[in-house]
XYZ file of C-alpha atoms in Angstrom:
754
model
C -2.150 7.391 18.610
C -0.779 5.933 15.389
C 0.348 2.591 14.105
C 2.811 3.760 11.490
C 5.096 6.621 12.421
C 6.956 8.534 9.748
C 10.654 8.434 10.459
C 12.493 11.714 10.341
C 15.197 9.817 8.469
C 12.904 8.590 5.715
C 10.839 11.763 5.501
C 13.110 14.673 6.455
C 11.552 18.009 7.276
C 12.187 20.622 4.579
C 13.950 23.628 6.033
C 13.040 26.943 4.455
C 15.781 29.446 3.668
C 14.595 32.049 6.140
C 15.027 29.706 9.125
C 18.178 28.024 7.840
C 21.669 28.227 9.267
C 24.049 30.175 7.029
C 26.354 27.181 6.536
C 23.416 25.059 5.303
C 22.055 27.422 2.622
C 22.202 26.386 -1.019
C 20.132 29.240 -2.441
C 17.533 31.774 -1.355
C 14.178 30.308 -2.330
C 11.798 28.071 -0.383
C 13.354 24.657 0.126
C 16.888 25.922 -0.501
C 18.040 24.713 2.888
C 19.679 21.307 2.740
C 19.865 20.581 6.445
C 23.559 19.757 6.040
C 26.644 21.926 6.078
C 28.138 23.094 2.798
C 31.225 21.033 3.433
C 29.272 17.788 3.814
C 26.738 18.083 0.968
C 26.565 18.665 -2.786
C 26.149 15.693 -5.027
C 27.386 17.741 -7.999
C 30.935 18.495 -6.897
C 34.042 16.500 -7.655
C 35.389 14.807 -10.772
C 32.034 14.267 -12.496
C 30.626 17.742 -11.884
C 29.666 20.013 -14.756
C 26.887 22.540 -14.324
C 24.652 22.234 -11.275
C 21.305 20.954 -12.529
C 17.924 20.883 -10.873
C 15.518 17.916 -10.640
C 13.637 17.701 -13.910
C 10.025 18.572 -14.576
C 7.855 17.313 -17.436
C 4.781 18.540 -19.255
C 2.142 16.819 -21.399
C 1.410 18.415 -24.779
C -2.113 17.041 -24.357
C -3.807 15.272 -21.465
C -3.336 11.488 -21.393
C -6.402 9.371 -22.113
C -8.114 7.381 -19.373
C -6.434 4.182 -20.601
C -3.034 5.866 -20.597
C -3.568 7.265 -17.103
C -4.769 3.886 -15.808
C -1.689 2.157 -17.226
C 0.626 4.735 -15.648
C -1.124 4.350 -12.290
C -0.744 0.602 -12.537
C 2.950 0.894 -13.425
C 3.448 3.073 -10.359
C 1.957 0.445 -8.053
C 1.871 -3.159 -9.193
C 2.515 -3.862 -12.900
C 6.065 -2.525 -13.276
C 7.685 -5.885 -12.471
C 5.672 -7.664 -15.171
C 6.214 -4.903 -17.737
C 9.966 -4.853 -17.062
C 10.185 -8.641 -17.318
C 8.398 -8.635 -20.664
C 10.487 -5.817 -22.166
C 13.760 -7.352 -20.962
C 13.086 -11.067 -21.555
C 9.954 -11.268 -23.705
C 8.172 -13.211 -20.944
C 5.957 -11.476 -18.364
C 5.867 -14.624 -16.236
C 9.549 -14.061 -15.397
C 8.618 -11.079 -13.249
C 10.541 -10.789 -10.000
C 7.434 -11.902 -8.121
C 4.217 -10.724 -6.574
C 4.209 -7.195 -5.198
C 2.374 -8.742 -2.243
C 4.913 -9.701 0.434
C 3.956 -11.825 3.414
C 5.326 -14.508 5.674
C 1.891 -16.138 5.378
C 2.203 -18.615 2.494
C -1.540 -18.879 2.004
C -2.040 -15.164 1.452
C 1.141 -14.759 -0.606
C 0.214 -17.665 -2.885
C -3.265 -16.296 -3.438
C -1.845 -12.857 -4.245
C 0.512 -14.402 -6.772
C -2.387 -16.285 -8.336
C -4.417 -13.092 -8.674
C -1.517 -11.126 -10.125
C -0.816 -13.848 -12.684
C -4.381 -13.308 -13.932
C -4.100 -9.536 -13.959
C -0.748 -9.372 -15.732
C -0.821 -11.940 -18.509
C 1.043 -11.148 -21.719
C -1.881 -9.475 -23.464
C -2.601 -7.174 -20.532
C 1.092 -6.308 -20.175
C 1.359 -5.517 -23.893
C -1.697 -3.301 -23.594
C -0.142 -1.395 -20.708
C 3.083 -0.850 -22.688
C 1.038 0.334 -25.675
C -0.744 2.958 -23.583
C 2.378 4.054 -21.651
C 4.257 4.533 -24.942
C 1.411 6.680 -26.267
C 1.478 8.793 -23.104
C 5.274 9.035 -23.301
C 5.038 10.548 -26.794
C 2.986 13.406 -25.323
C 5.319 14.248 -22.431
C 8.745 15.912 -22.499
C 11.121 17.501 -20.004
C 10.909 21.284 -19.755
C 14.604 21.884 -18.999
C 17.876 20.049 -18.591
C 17.923 18.215 -15.272
C 19.084 15.224 -13.278
C 17.444 12.121 -11.831
C 18.797 9.109 -9.951
C 18.136 5.401 -10.402
C 19.173 2.579 -8.069
C 20.071 -0.454 -10.176
C 18.910 -4.009 -9.586
C 21.060 -7.057 -10.196
C 20.643 -7.295 -13.993
C 21.154 -3.616 -14.803
C 23.968 -3.454 -12.260
C 25.829 -6.086 -14.290
C 25.080 -4.138 -17.467
C 26.691 -0.957 -16.104
C 29.428 -2.293 -13.795
C 32.256 -2.667 -16.343
C 31.520 0.340 -18.540
C 34.321 2.788 -19.219
C 33.943 6.525 -19.713
C 32.627 7.031 -23.235
C 30.937 3.612 -23.445
C 27.204 3.412 -24.181
C 24.509 0.933 -23.215
C 20.770 0.654 -23.865
C 18.053 -0.290 -21.368
C 15.316 -2.277 -23.115
C 12.655 -1.334 -20.592
C 11.599 1.943 -19.027
C 13.919 3.603 -16.528
C 12.303 4.367 -13.188
C 14.235 7.167 -11.534
C 13.805 9.635 -8.684
C 14.365 13.342 -8.283
C 16.013 12.568 -4.930
C 19.239 10.631 -4.490
C 18.399 9.034 -1.134
C 15.202 7.463 -2.496
C 17.452 5.075 -4.449
C 18.422 3.485 -1.122
C 15.060 1.679 -1.170
C 15.863 -0.014 -4.476
C 19.526 -1.042 -4.415
C 19.588 -4.782 -3.680
C 21.447 -6.424 -0.832
C 24.323 -8.844 -1.333
C 25.928 -7.284 -4.416
C 29.662 -6.730 -4.449
C 29.095 -3.187 -5.670
C 25.904 -1.142 -5.459
C 25.396 1.267 -8.339
C 23.241 4.382 -8.534
C 22.897 6.102 -11.899
C 23.070 9.868 -11.897
C 21.289 10.607 -15.160
C 21.728 13.908 -16.987
C 18.500 14.367 -18.906
C 18.409 16.986 -21.682
C 15.494 19.288 -22.321
C 12.921 17.677 -24.618
C 13.449 14.095 -23.436
C 10.366 11.862 -23.500
C 9.720 11.325 -19.785
C 6.791 11.437 -17.361
C 6.651 12.887 -13.857
C 4.746 10.113 -12.062
C 3.575 12.156 -9.061
C -0.020 12.578 -10.185
C -0.261 8.890 -11.130
C 1.189 7.559 -7.863
C -0.810 6.735 -4.766
C -0.288 8.748 -1.601
C 2.515 6.503 -0.330
C 4.391 6.200 -3.635
C 4.446 9.959 -4.172
C 7.275 9.956 -1.650
C 9.449 8.247 -4.283
C 9.393 11.407 -6.456
C 9.465 9.120 -9.478
C 10.239 10.163 -13.047
C 9.734 7.544 -15.769
C 12.114 7.741 -18.755
C 11.137 6.208 -22.101
C 11.967 2.606 -22.940
C 14.959 1.836 -25.155
C 16.942 4.723 -23.718
C 20.709 4.794 -24.403
C 23.163 6.059 -21.803
C 26.738 7.259 -22.291
C 29.025 7.058 -19.274
C 30.715 10.367 -18.431
C 32.091 9.702 -14.947
C 31.967 7.785 -11.685
C 32.609 8.532 -8.013
C 32.093 6.840 -4.686
C 29.272 8.037 -2.460
C 26.495 6.847 -0.194
C 22.721 6.897 0.171
C 20.603 6.665 3.311
C 18.209 3.778 3.866
C 16.215 3.729 7.114
C 18.957 5.622 8.891
C 21.791 3.480 7.524
C 24.389 4.797 5.101
C 24.809 2.462 2.122
C 28.063 2.853 0.143
C 27.383 3.142 -3.595
C 29.181 3.955 -6.809
C 27.477 6.932 -8.420
C 27.849 6.413 -12.157
C 27.093 9.560 -14.133
C 25.545 9.079 -17.568
C 24.053 11.208 -20.330
C 20.965 10.389 -22.375
C 21.972 10.128 -26.041
C 18.512 9.529 -27.543
C 16.127 11.954 -25.787
C 13.295 11.250 -28.245
C 11.730 7.810 -27.846
C 12.777 5.884 -30.956
C 12.124 2.404 -29.537
C 9.991 -0.077 -31.546
C 6.239 0.127 -30.909
C 4.630 -2.851 -29.228
C 2.721 -5.261 -31.500
C -0.694 -4.917 -29.881
C -4.132 -3.625 -30.747
C -7.116 -2.989 -28.484
C -9.417 -5.980 -28.102
C -12.638 -5.639 -30.102
C -14.444 -8.728 -28.755
C -16.849 -8.522 -25.829
C -16.357 -10.475 -22.605
C -19.260 -12.791 -23.430
C -17.798 -13.499 -26.875
C -14.451 -14.402 -25.314
C -16.157 -16.650 -22.767
C -18.047 -18.486 -25.504
C -14.826 -18.965 -27.475
C -13.042 -20.215 -24.327
C -15.770 -22.758 -23.520
C -15.862 -23.976 -27.131
C -12.091 -24.452 -27.126
C -12.234 -26.735 -24.082
C -15.291 -28.593 -25.441
C -13.410 -29.242 -28.681
C -10.408 -30.602 -26.726
C -12.770 -32.729 -24.598
C -14.341 -34.234 -27.727
C -10.898 -34.856 -29.247
C -9.796 -36.861 -26.202
C -13.082 -38.769 -26.241
C -12.256 -39.722 -29.845
C -8.785 -40.980 -28.907
C -6.689 -38.015 -30.074
C -3.174 -37.808 -28.570
C -2.680 -34.114 -29.336
C -5.047 -31.269 -28.392
C -5.222 -27.480 -28.732
C -6.337 -25.640 -25.593
C -6.190 -22.122 -24.064
C -2.902 -21.019 -22.523
C -2.240 -21.785 -18.865
C -4.237 -19.544 -16.487
C -6.086 -17.977 -19.427
C -8.726 -15.437 -18.502
C -11.894 -16.728 -20.215
C -13.360 -13.240 -20.457
C -10.393 -11.674 -22.279
C -8.154 -12.289 -25.250
C -5.770 -15.210 -24.778
C -3.385 -17.461 -26.715
C -3.819 -21.149 -27.493
C -1.257 -23.952 -27.307
C -0.972 -27.493 -28.610
C 0.161 -30.253 -26.233
C 0.621 -33.962 -26.862
C 1.084 -37.227 -25.026
C 4.812 -37.557 -24.339
C 5.323 -33.827 -23.685
C 6.711 -32.709 -20.345
C 4.433 -30.630 -18.131
C 5.307 -28.359 -15.226
C 2.758 -28.342 -12.410
C 2.346 -27.460 -8.721
C 1.263 -30.209 -6.294
C -0.346 -27.712 -3.909
C -0.283 -24.099 -2.815
C 2.789 -24.536 -0.616
C 5.088 -26.656 -2.829
C 7.605 -25.862 -5.544
C 6.792 -26.732 -9.159
C 7.494 -30.240 -10.455
C 7.908 -31.696 -13.938
C 6.577 -34.959 -15.363
C 5.791 -36.554 -18.694
C 2.213 -36.685 -19.948
C 1.210 -40.333 -20.391
C -2.388 -39.682 -21.350
C -5.372 -37.342 -21.284
C -8.558 -37.586 -19.260
C -11.785 -35.771 -20.203
C -13.449 -34.214 -17.182
C -16.282 -31.872 -16.278
C -16.745 -29.234 -13.591
C -19.857 -27.581 -12.236
C -19.719 -23.783 -12.517
C -21.100 -21.431 -9.807
C -24.246 -20.880 -11.907
C -24.868 -24.637 -12.154
C -23.709 -25.189 -15.739
C -21.305 -27.910 -16.873
C -17.804 -26.823 -17.937
C -15.768 -29.214 -20.086
C -12.049 -29.588 -19.327
C -9.160 -31.986 -19.969
C -6.679 -33.270 -17.398
C -3.206 -34.588 -18.138
C -2.341 -37.983 -16.651
C 1.282 -37.908 -15.442
C 3.735 -40.724 -14.721
C 2.596 -41.067 -11.092
C -0.942 -41.763 -12.298
C -2.213 -38.473 -10.853
C -4.228 -35.894 -12.786
C -3.110 -32.342 -13.540
C -5.725 -29.675 -14.266
C -4.495 -28.281 -17.602
C -6.271 -24.954 -17.151
C -4.186 -24.144 -14.036
C -1.378 -26.739 -14.114
C -2.252 -27.766 -10.567
C -2.511 -31.304 -9.263
C -6.161 -32.250 -8.961
C -6.800 -33.408 -5.388
C -9.542 -35.743 -4.220
C -11.795 -34.182 -1.628
C -12.926 -35.406 1.770
C -10.221 -38.045 2.211
C -10.497 -37.744 5.994
C -13.445 -39.146 7.842
C -15.258 -36.056 8.982
C -16.234 -37.418 12.405
C -12.860 -38.908 13.293
C -10.344 -37.481 15.738
C -7.955 -37.419 12.775
C -10.162 -34.943 10.914
C -10.506 -32.749 14.002
C -6.728 -32.675 14.378
C -6.349 -31.881 10.688
C -8.786 -28.973 10.974
C -6.988 -27.639 14.036
C -3.685 -27.883 12.194
C -5.122 -25.852 9.307
C -6.321 -23.180 11.728
C -2.876 -23.031 13.334
C -1.226 -22.834 9.925
C -3.412 -19.946 8.820
C -3.005 -18.008 12.044
C 0.739 -18.527 12.199
C 0.347 -20.049 15.669
C 2.849 -22.702 16.732
C 0.325 -24.626 18.830
C -3.404 -24.833 19.305
C -5.436 -26.612 21.957
C -8.351 -28.793 20.907
C -11.642 -28.656 22.784
C -11.680 -32.328 23.680
C -8.355 -32.095 25.588
C -9.090 -28.724 27.147
C -9.978 -28.053 30.820
C -13.560 -26.862 31.304
C -12.233 -23.617 32.786
C -10.554 -22.762 29.475
C -13.300 -23.712 26.999
C -14.846 -20.961 24.891
C -16.911 -23.166 22.579
C -17.193 -26.704 21.310
C -15.323 -26.797 18.001
C -11.663 -27.276 17.109
C -9.557 -24.431 18.414
C -12.153 -23.383 20.971
C -9.734 -23.664 23.852
C -8.449 -20.283 24.953
C -5.473 -21.538 26.943
C -6.428 -19.330 29.861
C -8.707 -19.698 32.843
C -10.062 -16.180 32.342
C -13.709 -16.537 31.359
C -14.762 -14.753 28.198
C -17.920 -12.663 28.465
C -20.880 -14.820 27.566
C -22.270 -12.595 24.823
C -21.662 -14.204 21.447
C -19.180 -12.271 19.328
C -20.873 -10.046 16.740
C -18.068 -11.053 14.371
C -19.496 -14.575 14.132
C -22.384 -13.236 12.091
C -20.045 -12.205 9.289
C -20.509 -14.588 6.361
C -17.662 -16.858 5.282
C -15.651 -16.041 2.195
C -15.796 -18.293 -0.862
C -12.239 -18.336 -2.214
C -13.363 -19.805 -5.537
C -15.893 -17.004 -5.896
C -13.125 -14.459 -5.351
C -11.055 -16.110 -8.056
C -14.034 -16.114 -10.408
C -14.571 -12.444 -9.651
C -11.044 -11.755 -10.792
C -11.730 -13.509 -14.061
C -14.722 -11.203 -14.535
C -13.249 -7.949 -13.253
C -11.199 -5.100 -14.632
C -7.566 -6.272 -14.429
C -6.356 -2.746 -13.799
C -8.456 -2.176 -10.697
C -6.533 -0.224 -8.064
C -5.168 -2.558 -5.353
C -7.863 -5.141 -6.041
C -5.618 -8.000 -4.902
C -4.921 -6.233 -1.623
C -8.603 -5.623 -0.952
C -9.692 -9.196 -1.667
C -6.843 -10.608 0.388
C -7.819 -8.365 3.277
C -11.349 -9.770 3.110
C -10.024 -13.329 3.273
C -7.675 -12.490 6.132
C -10.281 -10.703 8.238
C -12.995 -13.304 7.743
C -10.780 -16.378 8.151
C -7.842 -15.346 10.345
C -8.395 -12.077 12.184
C -8.819 -12.475 15.932
C -9.773 -9.324 17.847
C -7.768 -8.373 20.904
C -9.528 -9.513 24.069
C -10.261 -6.993 26.811
C -12.908 -5.001 28.628
C -16.236 -4.144 26.963
C -15.550 -6.974 24.501
C -19.058 -7.256 22.966
C -19.204 -3.490 22.373
C -15.676 -3.460 20.961
C -16.383 -6.357 18.607
C -19.596 -4.669 17.529
C -17.522 -1.615 16.550
C -15.040 -3.903 14.776
C -17.859 -5.537 12.818
C -19.165 -2.134 11.701
C -15.693 -1.128 10.530
C -15.069 -4.437 8.755
C -18.316 -4.062 6.823
C -17.388 -0.458 5.998
C -13.965 -1.571 4.779
C -15.419 -4.327 2.605
C -18.058 -2.075 1.078
C -15.572 0.754 0.437
C -12.172 -0.980 0.119
C -10.300 1.639 -1.891
C -11.688 4.575 0.083
C -10.928 2.878 3.427
C -7.403 2.051 2.300
C -6.694 5.597 1.089
C -8.387 7.363 4.013
C -7.494 5.156 6.980
C -4.762 2.591 6.214
C -2.658 4.935 4.073
C -4.253 8.173 5.234
C -4.928 8.798 8.896
C -2.680 6.083 10.307
C 0.298 7.637 8.522
C -0.603 11.306 8.162
C -2.504 12.005 11.391
C -0.110 14.801 12.321
C -0.644 16.642 9.021
C -4.404 16.107 9.266
C -4.601 17.333 12.866
C -2.453 20.373 12.094
C -4.621 21.355 9.126
C -7.852 21.010 11.124
C -6.306 22.911 14.019
C -5.506 25.812 11.674
C -8.718 25.522 9.620
C -11.503 24.021 11.776
C -14.102 25.161 9.235
C -12.693 23.071 6.389
C -15.820 22.074 4.404
C -17.034 18.556 5.180
C -16.802 16.074 2.308
C -15.438 18.541 -0.240
C -12.844 17.421 -2.800
C -10.332 19.799 -4.362
C -8.981 18.895 -7.790
C -5.215 18.648 -7.376
C -4.243 18.115 -11.021
C -5.186 21.643 -12.075
C -4.749 25.103 -10.624
C -8.484 25.686 -10.153
C -8.764 23.217 -7.273
C -5.832 24.737 -5.402
C -7.219 28.237 -5.866
C -10.656 27.075 -4.694
C -9.065 25.593 -1.568
C -7.256 28.869 -0.860
C -10.498 30.814 -1.330
C -12.566 28.510 0.911
C -10.081 28.700 3.764
C -8.940 32.281 3.283
C -5.371 31.169 2.637
C -2.993 33.575 0.936
C -1.091 31.966 -1.937
C 2.606 32.836 -1.537
C 4.611 34.224 -4.428
C 7.364 32.250 -6.102
C 10.941 33.413 -5.714
C 14.233 31.861 -6.788
C 17.621 33.307 -7.699
C 18.355 30.336 -9.983
C 18.894 31.714 -13.520
C 16.567 29.156 -15.101
C 13.674 30.096 -12.823
C 13.871 33.862 -12.402
C 11.186 34.292 -15.056
C 8.703 32.712 -12.628
C 9.443 35.123 -9.784
C 6.381 36.998 -8.599
C 3.916 34.382 -9.847
C 1.616 32.471 -7.502
C 3.477 29.517 -5.984
C 0.598 27.036 -5.961
C 2.906 24.163 -5.049
C 3.557 25.814 -1.685
C 0.066 24.816 -0.525
C -0.230 21.712 -2.711
C 0.500 19.340 0.184
C -2.258 20.955 2.244
C -4.676 20.311 -0.628
C -3.696 16.626 -0.660
C -4.229 16.494 3.101
C -7.627 18.167 2.703
C -8.574 15.504 0.159
C -7.617 12.760 2.615
C -9.913 14.447 5.136
C -12.663 14.490 2.499
C -12.311 10.713 2.082
C -12.473 10.292 5.854
C -15.582 12.486 5.989
C -17.285 10.242 3.437
C -16.429 7.106 5.431
C -17.568 8.515 8.772
C -20.898 9.451 7.207
C -21.486 5.684 6.816
C -20.012 4.464 10.117
C -22.001 4.598 13.354
C -21.384 2.348 16.348
C -24.321 0.270 17.550
C -23.367 -0.222 21.196
C -22.109 2.155 23.900
C -18.383 2.006 24.581
C -15.920 4.034 26.648
C -12.556 4.935 25.122
C -9.520 6.849 26.379
C -7.328 9.448 24.729
C -4.092 10.767 26.226
C -3.738 14.397 25.165
C -1.338 17.324 25.317
C -1.768 19.021 28.722
C -1.708 22.453 27.050
C -4.701 21.424 24.943
C -6.348 19.790 27.955
C -6.184 23.108 29.822
C -8.276 24.806 27.093
C -11.236 22.414 27.448
C -14.347 23.161 29.555
C -14.300 21.411 32.941
C -17.643 22.226 34.591
C -20.274 19.481 34.669
C -22.870 20.117 31.970
C -20.584 22.233 29.779
C -20.883 21.357 26.100
C -18.207 21.729 23.454
C -17.102 20.496 20.041
C -13.757 18.932 19.083
C -13.036 20.020 15.519
C -10.362 17.424 14.711
C -10.554 13.645 14.529
C -9.916 11.962 17.894
C -7.692 8.917 18.236
C -8.637 6.899 21.321
C -8.321 3.359 22.691
C -10.781 1.126 24.468
C -7.754 0.039 26.551
C -7.318 2.508 29.425
C -3.648 1.548 29.830
C -2.989 2.486 26.212
C -4.711 5.835 26.750
C -2.547 6.487 29.801
C 0.532 5.540 27.792
C -0.283 8.258 25.300
C -0.888 10.691 28.153
C 2.683 10.025 29.332
C 4.022 10.487 25.807
C 2.068 13.731 25.337
C 3.376 15.079 28.661
C 6.983 14.377 27.692
C 6.522 16.066 24.312
C 4.890 19.077 25.956
C 7.713 19.430 28.487
C 10.178 19.524 25.590
C 8.134 22.139 23.739
C 6.762 19.854 21.035
C 3.277 18.735 20.038
C 2.392 15.054 20.360
C -0.511 15.234 17.926
C 0.418 17.498 15.022
C 3.383 19.017 13.227
C 3.110 22.367 15.004
C 6.265 23.513 16.741
C 5.511 25.165 20.062
C 7.759 28.075 20.914
C 10.296 27.527 23.726
C 8.278 29.790 25.993
C 5.316 27.439 25.622
C 7.085 24.454 27.140
C 4.847 22.837 29.707
C 6.182 23.213 33.231
C 3.664 20.904 34.923
C 4.130 17.261 35.896
C 0.567 15.970 35.451
C -0.514 13.644 32.675
C -3.874 14.423 31.074
C -6.454 11.898 29.875
C -9.898 12.286 28.322
C -12.400 9.507 29.050
C -14.943 9.523 26.223
C -18.271 7.770 26.756
C -19.578 7.074 23.264
C -23.293 6.470 22.813
C -24.900 4.385 20.029
C -24.952 6.377 16.812
C -21.568 8.002 17.401
C -19.559 8.163 14.184
C -16.394 6.153 14.842
C -14.113 3.703 13.029
C -12.104 0.859 14.604
C -8.719 0.400 12.923
C -7.509 -2.925 14.359
C -8.652 -5.205 11.474
C -7.054 -3.051 8.769
C -3.823 -2.671 10.708
C -3.631 -6.376 11.547
C -3.868 -7.204 7.860
C -1.380 -4.487 6.864
C 1.184 -6.041 9.194
C 0.451 -9.472 7.738
C 1.151 -8.090 4.271
C 4.121 -5.860 4.963
C 5.399 -7.540 8.142
C 5.711 -5.676 11.417
C 8.457 -3.096 11.881
C 11.783 -4.258 13.292
C 11.765 -1.274 15.618
C 8.721 0.505 16.962
C 8.442 4.287 16.920
C 7.820 6.027 20.259
C 4.045 6.110 19.785
C 3.812 2.628 18.253
C 5.440 1.177 21.362
C 2.263 2.048 23.248
C 0.253 -1.039 22.358
C -0.957 -4.429 23.492
C 2.286 -6.430 23.498
C 0.540 -9.742 22.711
C -1.422 -8.619 19.664
C 0.510 -5.456 18.706
C -2.819 -3.621 18.699
C -3.626 -0.191 20.075
C -7.330 -1.141 20.090
C -8.002 2.185 18.452
C -11.239 3.919 17.597
C -11.096 7.109 15.557
C -13.950 9.477 16.406
C -15.303 11.807 13.738
C -14.326 15.466 13.639
C -16.843 18.029 14.856
C -18.244 15.565 17.421
C -19.969 17.325 20.321
C -19.475 16.371 23.976
C -20.855 17.212 27.405
C -18.702 17.253 30.533
C -19.642 14.522 33.017
C -16.944 15.171 35.585
C -13.280 15.624 36.498
C -10.988 13.328 38.490
C -7.439 13.701 39.714
C -5.479 10.678 40.855
C -1.832 11.177 41.725
C -0.276 12.901 38.725
C -3.099 12.048 36.332
C -5.914 14.468 35.519
C -8.957 12.894 33.866
C -11.769 14.735 32.059
C -14.877 12.563 31.647
C -17.179 13.466 28.757
C -20.062 11.885 26.854
C -21.261 12.347 23.301
C -24.404 14.373 22.682
């Protein structure tokens, strides 16, 4: 049972040469099967073809420092837009926008606010400084090719070039080893989409970003070429790339790198030598000085730059009465401009009770603009708190946050539909909710201002910090659990998982949101083949020792490398560690899951349902009292209908000779001939290690928006909330058989945890 299903179009299965049709072979080594006929493939034939080149590889002459690695990781995830904007325009604030995308204006605005703190000019310069240093240490091993889908600005830069013309990209070039990946990055609405086919000579300063990318971004197969690179056009042909199953026509412009060694100017930046407390003292003194100047009648003041981080290095600016100021009236409105007609000294109370001195600008409307944020300063508590007007306003805010088009208020709600006494406590249904108070109500509220202050105090290069804080806000303020049977027990499990997610945000995101919900098939397959995989053990992927240790622990034979390509024959006969590299990454995802499950135990009994492959079902003990262990993680739902839906899906897959739960391919002779669906009813006792995924998935869909089309497994869900009401049960959980039932064409095994 999974929320996000990998599409075979986006993530094609690699066909090995030994099981490849003759007409599809492009070599004799592993991965030399294209999956397409010779007549229909080959990106290196035609008018621009020279010598067939392989995707490039790079090597560091010495390991990058921690700061260099952190900057590369950040570029791979969230800082690239700000870095590109600064290198191309000299202004990081002209970035294409927040990497956080949501139809919810509240969350999107907050994400933009956080990113504007994280990626100010000084931080962006620092990242460029460290990336340049890392780039000097890394070069390509051989000649090779990469592809880059061009955005609007670079498209215009390339579009009218003639063969022999040259052009220089001011910023770094993000490229991919795979042509079709560029389909994700070519913009819509252009008259002509352009993909660069870049011929990169041996010795070019470039970095293979795989080890710096998160699990999801590794699928981009990104190679970063140095900034200030100059390209010479050598040819052009028409072609296409695939994007989510759709062919996009593109012009493939072939270019050569003319300056392989990075000769671009170094960034004017030096590491900050002041401490956070020293910066904060300087920041406070700057505002106090401006405050005193206004008190003394000065019409011109020097203050910190807009949105300055008080705990880090920042610039100052001088503004005067008569200047124009750009400001935002509120979180949902576009910026406005007005003249400054005066200054107003003001004070604020900080979270620790101290007085902070500030200055507001008085604009032509007579309103005040907070000069530290350039936001209109609003008066509080304008509505009478006990009036019907204030109740309606509160209800409107709830509806706005939840995305709901209407909300019933308690005072105009039939008694049969009431679930409480406050605004929004009308369910809109006559179905009574179980009387037990929701365990989720005990979760403390989130202080948005405290979150913002935390960002001022925190490491700006924290991994996905904005995502994690936004998820906390969403879950505490907007998340509404799906209603159904065993509601108190289900919400108790949700509360446990929410607390786990908030205490371990990065681990939960990597292991569950990006891990199990996307790679369950790989995880299940690995545990099926290696049930004794050590619990909680991490294997270092960056070096060969970790891969060899993995092979030793599991008794896996490392295959030998073989290729008939002339540039790679020297490697033939050596251990091909990359052949099991993906399994090592999967094992490390399992390790992260192991660590989470060690901290997650449900407090209340709950029964969940898992539809399983009938061939697997037939291997399980059936006699009452029999005890057994399931070595893989179990995906189940508290909704029996959802469990039965997966039983139907598993039956269909089995009848066609496929597995519904892992990437194993059953042989044709193992096709299931029966017609009975198979369901396991799992009675979980308090203390069972399990994780509920609904809160994390609900937020992920708020951030990334729900898919336009649901995969076959994702269709099995609650149609109102798009939830599968899933609980994942820890691997190696032991069960005892309670009984067996058969009803029509459904066989049910009832078990309980022990």
